[in-house]
Structure formats: C-alpha cells, structure tokens
C-alpha cells in the first residue's frame, strides 16, 4: 500500500501551502504523488498557478530533482527513465492533483454499488445529492475520505500502486478528528450494507500504519494549543499522528546577550555604536542619541517575540512528535517558493 499523508492545521497557519510543499517533496526520484483537496476552495490550483482543478486527477507539477541518496527512501521504479543510473543527480517524479467534490463522489458511489447511471445524474438535477450530503454530513465525509483512500489502494495492471503517496489537504484541526473518524459518523446511518462497508474500508486505511496526520502550526499561543488538543483527540480516536510542521518561522536577529540587553532596555554603548556607524555624534541630544529609544523599543519587541516563540516551541516539543520547521517567505509563496519549501522539508525528512 502507498502512504496517506493528511495535513491539517488551524486556519491561517498555511496548511494548504504545507500540503503542496509536502507533495512536491515526496515526488522525488521517479515517485508519483497525488495531492487531494476536499474543501472546494481551489487553493491548490492557486498555489501551482494553474486553472481550477476539475473532478479528475491531473498532473500539475514535476518534483524537484535530487542529488544522490535521499532521506525519503529508494525510488519506486528505475524503469522508463524514472531515475538516473548509477546514482548522481536523479530526476523528479510527478505531482498529480484532485479536487474532490462530494456530489460527484456520491454519483460515483451510486454508480459503483447501485448501477444507477443516468438515474444518478437525474437525482443530481433534482437536488437529491445536495439534500443527502446536507442531512447526513457523516456521509459527506465518508465520500471525501473514501475517494482519497481509494487512490491509496489503487494499483495498475502490473500490480504496482499507482501512487507512492497521497497527500490530503484536510479540514482545520478543530474538525479533523470528526472528519477522519467516519466510522463513528455513519454509525447512526447504516449498521450494514454498502455505506457501512465503505466506512469500514476507509477506517482500515485511516487507522493503518500507512496513514499519518501532520498538524501545521505557528509559534503562537492559539495555534499551538489547538495543535496539542488535536493531537490528543486523534490519539484517542486511534488515528496515527505523524509530525508537527512549524510554519512561517522567523530567525532571531540578535544573539542571547543582545536579546537580554534589549529586554532590559540597556542604552550602554548604543549611542557610541551608532556614532561609529556614521549616524552623528554620540553627545546627548545628537542624532545618534535620538535614535536610541526607537531602536530599543523595536529591540524590546523583538526580544519579547523571541521569548514567547521559545516558550511555544517548548510546548510543541513536549507533545513528543517529530517537528519540522519552514521559514517565512517575505515575498509570499509562489511556485518558486513552493519548491524552496519542498527542499527544506526534504532536508528535514523523512516525514
């Protein structure tokens, strides 16, 4: 079986960006990954600067090439030129993407189990599909997760798995356990029959060692707390948790000694240093002296931020999961930025 990576996180933490970067990172050395969107926001299409994704699997990117051995493991195949011979620089794999639509997934489901064909399309026109997924949200989750799990299990004619990894851009952390724990969600809908069997098949994948839920957070109090709560809920539900991705990290601009001085508001030597830098004389009331207070205020704010971030980092470390860090890209995340983040993930892998 290929591996399912579920990526969740509090809104605003950049979980879609992390999911896209992870899919790219996994698509190395001839590997194929499928990046799945389930919320209908078309965030993946925007990140990869492509047109809106249809309800079909489409190749959207080529993974970055790698030099020599990779921490992500051996290539899936070395046939058909998927990897260069004898080591050295190896070509990237492929990233495919799919935007799962609950209505279309339900039509597929009806066709698969009940052979409704055109009758199913007629139901859609009558609004029955929307009605069904609205009154039974658990059914909607079974359809969405079921499509991703089917991609994980799918094999080609030669018996090989079609995808080496499936990455799901999942709902936010506050809803992730309920979204994934579809067996409980449909328990009141069906005790036996196709829906029950589908839920059971989905849960066999989601609770297997081949699944890992990764939580994305920032070094801020609310996202960190939601991450800790999400990990506890997932563990209680028996769903495997992978790692924590700390997104949009910023470097400390001052060393520990300077941070301590900034926190205390020390003025000693600042005017002299500014003067030596050519910013006026060090005398009281001079240009260098007038610059001290604004600079110290900025330094104090920076010192406070670093102290808070270190405390939040310690909270994440205490959860006991592998952590990965992705830096804040000052110019925002474009396609080049995605490849940059993918390379950073690969260096910290495996995930």
Coordinates of C-alpha atoms in Angstrom, one line a residue:
X1 CA 0.0 0.0 0.0
X2 CA 1.2 3.5 -0.7
X3 CA 1.2 6.1 2.1
X4 CA -1.5 8.6 3.0
X5 CA -0.4 11.9 4.5
X6 CA -3.2 14.0 5.9
X7 CA -2.3 17.7 6.5
X8 CA -4.4 19.8 8.9
X9 CA -3.9 22.9 10.9
X10 CA -5.7 25.9 12.4
X11 CA -7.0 28.4 9.9
X12 CA -4.3 30.9 8.9
X13 CA -1.3 28.6 9.6
X14 CA -0.7 27.8 5.9
X15 CA -1.8 24.1 5.9
X16 CA -2.6 24.1 2.1
X17 CA 0.9 25.5 1.4
X18 CA 2.5 22.9 3.6
X19 CA 0.4 20.1 1.9
X20 CA 1.5 21.3 -1.5
X21 CA 5.2 21.5 -0.4
X22 CA 5.0 18.0 1.1
X23 CA 3.5 16.6 -2.2
X24 CA 6.4 18.2 -4.1
X25 CA 9.0 16.9 -1.5
X26 CA 7.6 13.4 -1.8
X27 CA 7.7 13.5 -5.7
X28 CA 11.4 12.8 -6.0
X29 CA 13.4 10.1 -7.8
X30 CA 10.6 9.0 -10.0
X31 CA 7.9 8.8 -7.3
X32 CA 4.3 9.8 -8.0
X33 CA 2.2 11.7 -5.5
X34 CA -1.5 12.7 -5.5
X35 CA -2.4 16.0 -3.8
X36 CA -6.1 15.9 -2.8
X37 CA -8.3 18.9 -1.9
X38 CA -11.6 18.3 -0.1
X39 CA -12.8 21.8 0.9
X40 CA -13.6 23.2 -2.5
X41 CA -11.5 26.3 -2.2
X42 CA -9.2 25.6 -5.2
X43 CA -6.3 26.6 -3.0
X44 CA -4.0 24.1 -4.7
X45 CA -4.7 25.5 -8.2
X46 CA -3.8 29.0 -7.0
X47 CA -0.5 27.8 -5.4
X48 CA 0.6 25.9 -8.5
X49 CA -0.6 28.8 -10.7
X50 CA -2.9 26.6 -12.8
X51 CA -6.5 26.7 -13.8
X52 CA -9.2 25.4 -11.4
X53 CA -8.9 21.7 -10.7
X54 CA -11.7 19.5 -12.1
X55 CA -13.1 16.4 -10.5
X56 CA -10.3 14.3 -12.1
X57 CA -6.7 13.6 -11.4
X58 CA -4.4 15.9 -13.3
X59 CA -0.6 16.3 -13.4
X60 CA 0.2 19.7 -12.2
X61 CA 4.0 19.7 -11.4
X62 CA 7.2 17.8 -11.6
X63 CA 9.0 17.1 -8.3
X64 CA 12.5 18.6 -7.7
X65 CA 15.5 16.6 -8.8
X66 CA 17.7 15.2 -6.0
X67 CA 21.5 14.7 -5.7
X68 CA 22.4 11.2 -4.6
X69 CA 20.8 9.4 -1.7
X70 CA 17.6 10.9 -0.3
X71 CA 16.2 10.6 3.2
X72 CA 12.8 9.8 1.6
X73 CA 13.9 6.3 0.6
X74 CA 14.5 4.5 -2.7
X75 CA 12.8 5.4 -5.9
X76 CA 9.6 3.5 -6.8
X77 CA 11.0 2.2 -10.0
X78 CA 14.0 2.7 -12.2
X79 CA 12.3 1.6 -15.4
X80 CA 11.2 4.0 -18.1
X81 CA 13.9 6.5 -17.0
X82 CA 12.3 7.3 -13.7
X83 CA 15.8 7.5 -12.1
X84 CA 19.2 8.0 -13.5
X85 CA 21.6 5.0 -13.4
X86 CA 24.4 4.7 -11.0
X87 CA 23.5 7.4 -8.5
X88 CA 24.3 11.0 -9.0
X89 CA 21.5 13.5 -9.9
X90 CA 18.1 11.9 -10.1
X91 CA 15.1 13.3 -11.9
X92 CA 12.0 14.3 -10.0
X93 CA 8.7 12.5 -10.1
X94 CA 5.2 13.8 -10.7
X95 CA 2.6 15.6 -8.7
X96 CA -1.0 15.0 -9.6
X97 CA -3.9 16.8 -8.0
X98 CA -7.6 16.2 -7.5
X99 CA -10.3 18.4 -6.1
X100 CA -12.9 16.1 -4.6
X101 CA -16.5 17.2 -5.0
X102 CA -19.0 15.5 -2.6
X103 CA -21.8 15.4 -5.2
X104 CA -19.6 13.8 -7.9
X105 CA -18.2 11.4 -5.4
X106 CA -21.8 10.4 -4.4
X107 CA -22.7 9.8 -8.0
X108 CA -19.6 7.6 -8.4
X109 CA -20.7 5.8 -5.3
X110 CA -24.2 5.2 -6.5
X111 CA -22.9 4.0 -9.9
X112 CA -20.4 1.7 -8.2
X113 CA -22.9 0.0 -5.8
X114 CA -26.3 0.5 -7.4
X115 CA -25.5 1.0 -11.2
X116 CA -27.8 4.0 -11.3
X117 CA -26.1 5.6 -14.3
X118 CA -28.3 8.3 -15.8
X119 CA -30.7 7.9 -12.9
X120 CA -28.0 9.2 -10.6
X121 CA -27.5 12.3 -12.9
X122 CA -31.2 12.9 -12.7
X123 CA -31.1 12.8 -8.9
X124 CA -28.4 15.5 -9.1
X125 CA -30.6 17.7 -11.2
X126 CA -33.4 17.3 -8.7
X127 CA -31.2 18.3 -5.8
X128 CA -31.3 15.0 -4.1
X129 CA -27.5 14.8 -3.9
X130 CA -27.2 18.1 -2.1
X131 CA -30.1 17.0 0.2
X132 CA -28.4 13.7 1.0
X133 CA -25.0 15.3 1.9
X134 CA -26.6 18.1 3.9
X135 CA -28.8 16.0 6.2
X136 CA -26.1 13.4 6.6
X137 CA -22.8 15.2 6.9
X138 CA -21.2 11.9 8.0
X139 CA -22.0 10.5 4.6
X140 CA -20.2 13.5 3.0
X141 CA -17.1 12.8 5.0
X142 CA -17.2 9.1 4.0
X143 CA -17.4 10.1 0.3
X144 CA -14.5 12.6 0.6
X145 CA -12.1 10.4 2.6
X146 CA -13.2 7.4 0.6
X147 CA -12.0 8.9 -2.6
X148 CA -8.6 9.6 -1.2
X149 CA -8.3 6.1 0.4
X150 CA -9.3 4.5 -2.9
X151 CA -6.3 6.4 -4.5
X152 CA -4.1 5.0 -1.8
X153 CA -5.2 1.4 -2.5
X154 CA -5.3 1.6 -6.3
X155 CA -3.0 -0.5 -8.4
X156 CA -2.1 -0.5 -12.1
X157 CA -2.3 -3.5 -14.4
X158 CA 1.1 -4.8 -13.3
X159 CA 0.0 -4.9 -9.7
X160 CA 2.0 -1.8 -8.6
X161 CA 0.5 1.0 -6.6
X162 CA -0.4 3.9 -8.9
X163 CA 0.7 6.5 -6.4
X164 CA 3.6 6.2 -3.9
X165 CA 1.9 8.8 -1.7
X166 CA -1.4 10.6 -1.4
X167 CA -1.4 14.0 0.4
X168 CA -4.7 15.3 1.6
X169 CA -5.2 19.0 2.3
X170 CA -7.8 18.3 5.1
X171 CA -10.2 20.4 7.1
X172 CA -8.8 22.5 10.0
X173 CA -7.6 21.0 13.3
X174 CA -10.8 21.7 15.1
X175 CA -12.7 19.4 12.8
X176 CA -10.1 16.9 11.7
X177 CA -10.8 14.0 14.1
X178 CA -14.5 14.1 13.4
X179 CA -13.8 14.3 9.7
X180 CA -11.5 11.3 9.7
X181 CA -13.4 9.2 12.2
X182 CA -16.0 8.3 9.6
X183 CA -16.9 5.0 11.2
X184 CA -18.5 6.8 14.2
X185 CA -20.1 9.4 12.0
X186 CA -22.0 6.9 9.9
X187 CA -22.9 4.5 12.8
X188 CA -26.3 6.0 13.1
X189 CA -26.9 6.0 9.4
X190 CA -26.2 2.4 8.5
X191 CA -25.4 -0.7 10.5
X192 CA -25.0 -2.9 7.5
X193 CA -24.8 -2.5 3.7
X194 CA -22.6 -0.6 1.2
X195 CA -22.4 2.6 3.3
X196 CA -21.3 0.7 6.4
X197 CA -18.8 -1.4 4.4
X198 CA -17.4 1.7 2.7
X199 CA -16.9 3.3 6.1
X200 CA -15.2 0.2 7.4
X201 CA -12.8 0.1 4.4
X202 CA -12.0 3.8 4.9
X203 CA -11.2 3.3 8.6
X204 CA -8.9 0.3 7.8
X205 CA -6.8 2.7 5.8
X206 CA -7.0 5.7 8.2
X207 CA -6.0 3.6 11.2
X208 CA -3.3 1.7 9.5
X209 CA 0.5 2.4 9.9
X210 CA 0.4 3.7 6.3
X211 CA -1.5 6.8 7.4
X212 CA -0.1 9.8 9.2
X213 CA -1.8 13.0 10.2
X214 CA 0.5 16.0 10.2
X215 CA -0.5 19.2 12.0
X216 CA 0.6 22.6 10.9
X217 CA 1.0 25.4 13.4
X218 CA 2.6 28.8 14.1
X219 CA 4.6 29.7 17.1
X220 CA 1.6 31.5 18.6
X221 CA -0.5 30.5 21.6
X222 CA -3.8 29.7 20.0
X223 CA -2.4 27.5 17.1
X224 CA -0.1 25.7 19.5
X225 CA -2.9 24.9 21.9
X226 CA -5.2 23.8 19.1
X227 CA -2.4 21.6 17.8
X228 CA -1.9 20.0 21.3
X229 CA -5.7 19.4 21.5
X230 CA -5.8 18.0 18.0
X231 CA -3.0 15.5 18.7
X232 CA -4.8 14.3 21.9
X233 CA -8.1 13.8 20.0
X234 CA -6.5 12.0 17.2
X235 CA -4.6 9.7 19.6
X236 CA -7.8 9.0 21.5
X237 CA -9.6 8.0 18.2
X238 CA -6.7 5.7 17.3
X239 CA -5.7 7.6 14.2
X240 CA -1.9 7.8 13.6
X241 CA -0.3 11.1 14.1
X242 CA 2.8 11.9 12.1
X243 CA 4.6 15.2 12.9
X244 CA 4.1 18.8 13.6
X245 CA 5.1 21.4 11.0
X246 CA 6.0 24.8 12.5
X247 CA 5.3 27.1 9.6
X248 CA 6.4 30.7 8.9
X249 CA 9.3 30.7 11.4
X250 CA 11.5 33.8 11.7
X251 CA 15.1 33.9 12.7
X252 CA 16.3 35.6 15.9
X253 CA 18.0 38.8 14.7
X254 CA 20.0 39.2 18.0
X255 CA 22.2 36.8 19.9
X256 CA 21.2 35.8 23.5
X257 CA 23.4 38.6 25.1
X258 CA 21.8 41.3 22.8
X259 CA 18.3 39.9 23.5
X260 CA 18.9 40.1 27.2
X261 CA 20.2 43.7 26.9
X262 CA 17.2 44.6 24.7
X263 CA 14.8 43.1 27.2
X264 CA 16.3 45.3 29.9
X265 CA 16.3 48.4 27.7
X266 CA 20.1 48.9 28.1
X267 CA 21.4 52.0 26.5
X268 CA 25.1 51.4 27.2
X269 CA 27.2 51.5 24.1
X270 CA 24.3 52.0 21.7
X271 CA 24.9 55.7 21.0
X272 CA 28.6 55.0 20.5
X273 CA 27.9 52.2 18.1
X274 CA 25.5 54.4 16.1
X275 CA 28.1 57.2 16.0
X276 CA 30.8 54.9 14.8
X277 CA 28.4 53.8 12.1
X278 CA 28.3 57.4 10.9
X279 CA 24.9 58.4 12.3
X280 CA 26.1 61.5 14.0
X281 CA 27.9 62.3 17.3
X282 CA 27.3 60.4 20.5
X283 CA 26.7 63.5 22.5
X284 CA 23.4 63.8 24.3
X285 CA 20.7 65.2 22.1
X286 CA 22.6 64.4 18.9
X287 CA 21.2 62.3 16.1
X288 CA 22.7 59.0 17.4
X289 CA 21.1 59.8 20.9
X290 CA 17.7 60.5 19.3
X291 CA 17.8 57.1 17.5
X292 CA 18.3 55.1 20.7
X293 CA 14.8 55.0 22.1
X294 CA 13.0 53.9 18.8
X295 CA 15.7 51.3 18.2
X296 CA 15.5 50.0 21.8
X297 CA 11.7 49.8 21.6
X298 CA 12.0 47.6 18.4
X299 CA 14.6 45.5 20.1
X300 CA 12.4 45.0 23.2
X301 CA 9.5 43.9 21.0
X302 CA 11.8 41.5 19.1
X303 CA 13.1 40.1 22.4
X304 CA 9.6 39.6 23.7
X305 CA 8.6 37.8 20.5
X306 CA 11.6 35.5 20.6
X307 CA 10.9 34.7 24.3
X308 CA 7.2 33.8 23.5
X309 CA 8.2 31.8 20.5
X310 CA 10.7 29.8 22.5
X311 CA 8.0 29.0 25.1
X312 CA 5.6 27.9 22.4
X313 CA 8.3 25.8 20.8
X314 CA 8.9 24.1 24.2
X315 CA 5.1 23.3 24.4
X316 CA 5.3 21.6 21.0
X317 CA 8.4 19.7 21.9
X318 CA 6.6 18.3 24.9
X319 CA 3.9 16.7 22.7
X320 CA 6.5 14.1 21.8
X321 CA 6.2 14.2 18.0
X322 CA 8.8 14.9 15.3
X323 CA 8.9 18.6 14.4
X324 CA 9.7 20.3 11.1
X325 CA 10.3 24.0 10.5
X326 CA 9.5 26.1 7.4
X327 CA 10.7 29.6 7.2
X328 CA 8.5 32.6 6.5
X329 CA 9.0 33.7 2.9
X330 CA 9.0 37.5 3.0
X331 CA 7.7 37.9 -0.6
X332 CA 4.9 35.3 -0.1
X333 CA 4.5 31.9 -1.5
X334 CA 4.6 31.5 -5.3
X335 CA 5.6 28.4 -7.3
X336 CA 9.3 29.0 -6.8
X337 CA 8.6 29.4 -3.1
X338 CA 6.8 26.1 -3.0
X339 CA 9.9 24.3 -4.4
X340 CA 12.0 26.1 -1.8
X341 CA 9.8 24.8 1.0
X342 CA 9.8 21.3 -0.5
X343 CA 13.6 21.3 -0.5
X344 CA 13.5 22.4 3.2
X345 CA 11.2 19.5 4.0
X346 CA 13.3 17.0 2.2
X347 CA 16.4 18.1 4.2
X348 CA 14.5 17.5 7.4
X349 CA 12.8 14.3 6.3
X350 CA 11.6 11.7 6.4
X351 CA 8.1 12.9 7.3

